[in-house]
Each structure stands twice: as structure tokens, then as C-alpha cells.
């Protein structure tokens, strides 16, 4: 069984850092694969739909996206889990959409955040292949939330307080 990790909580310095790019020599390494397993196990244990490495005290640009239907987003797609290394949003729609977000690092708060409705994201998978994919709706929201973690931003800094 894979180990889970402690999750950094709001106020801890690691959540405010810009995470480091994953270097080519790290791809395929035992430790990078183990990091993705630990991230996944930690996300599943806490019933999340995404997680970023800085949330488990590793300041590296790795995220996991795991959209599934839920109470707030009953029509969300049930996607295979995606591990993204060095993700970059290369296009975002002008159309924005408000939606509820939560965070494993901020367990006592939820709120409405405006995000691009559709994005194109480029990343490396665990094999080091470059993937370009376009996502809309809830999966696009998760990716934007997780990339914010890589840039030291919490959803609480983006809350739409009028909503
Ligand atoms: O499952 C959660 C959820 C919360 C609000 C709406 C739908 C689902 C728990 S919070 C969650 O899974 C975060 C995980 C985090 F913080 F580690 F990144 C991901 C997330 C939830 C909702 C919108 C965007 C991102
Ligand atoms: Zn979060």
C-alpha cells in the first residue's frame, strides 16, 4: 500500500513559494514516480479531486487532476487521473465562469472563484512525453486551482466576495 503524506495548511510558508520545474534527469526516476503515488494516495484519502506537490511539502511542479461528479458539479466528467509535470496554460478562453472551490490546505473554507471556462494546457507525463490538451468546465477549474498552488497562490486570494 502506498504511503500518504501530511498536507500543508494555510499559513505555512511552503504554500507561498514558486515551485521548481522538474528537470529532465528526474523523469523516470524512482523518487518522482513515488512522489506521484504518494500524491495520489493522499488525494484519495482526503476525497479530493486534485492535489499539487507543494501541498505535501515538495516544492516541485507536479499536479494531479481527478475530476469526478460530485454534489457541486454533478455533471463533471469522470476522468482517468492525470499526472501533469511542469504544466503551462497556453490558451484560456475569454469566457469566465464562477464556481465553488475547496482546498485540502484550507479545510474550513469554500467559496466562489471566477476561472476561465476553457483552457489549453501543455505538460509532460511521467514518461516525459509532451501532452497538449484542452479542458473545459470542472476539469479546467481543477487545473487552474492546482497550477495556482505551484505559483504560491491559494483560492482564498481569488474569492469572489460578491457571489
Ligand atoms: O472534493 C473537493 C471539492 C470541493 C469543492 C467542489 C468540488 C469538490 C475537495 S477540495 C479539492 O479537491 C481541491 C484539492 C486541492 F486543494 F488539493 F487542490 C481541488 C479543487 C476542488 C474544487 C475546485 C478546484 C479544485
Ligand atoms: Zn488547493
PDB file of C-alpha atoms and ligand atoms in Angstrom, residues 55 103 145 149, ligand 2:
ATOM      1  CA  UNK A  55       0.702  20.672  -0.596  1.00  0.00           C
ATOM      2  CA  UNK A 103      -8.880  23.096  -0.809  1.00  0.00           C
ATOM      3  CA  UNK A 145      -6.531  25.782  -8.961  1.00  0.00           C
ATOM      4  CA  UNK A 149      -0.586  26.087  -5.909  1.00  0.00           C
TER       5      UNK A 149
HETATM    6 ZN1  LIG B   2      -5.994  23.647  -3.132  1.00  0.00          ZN
END
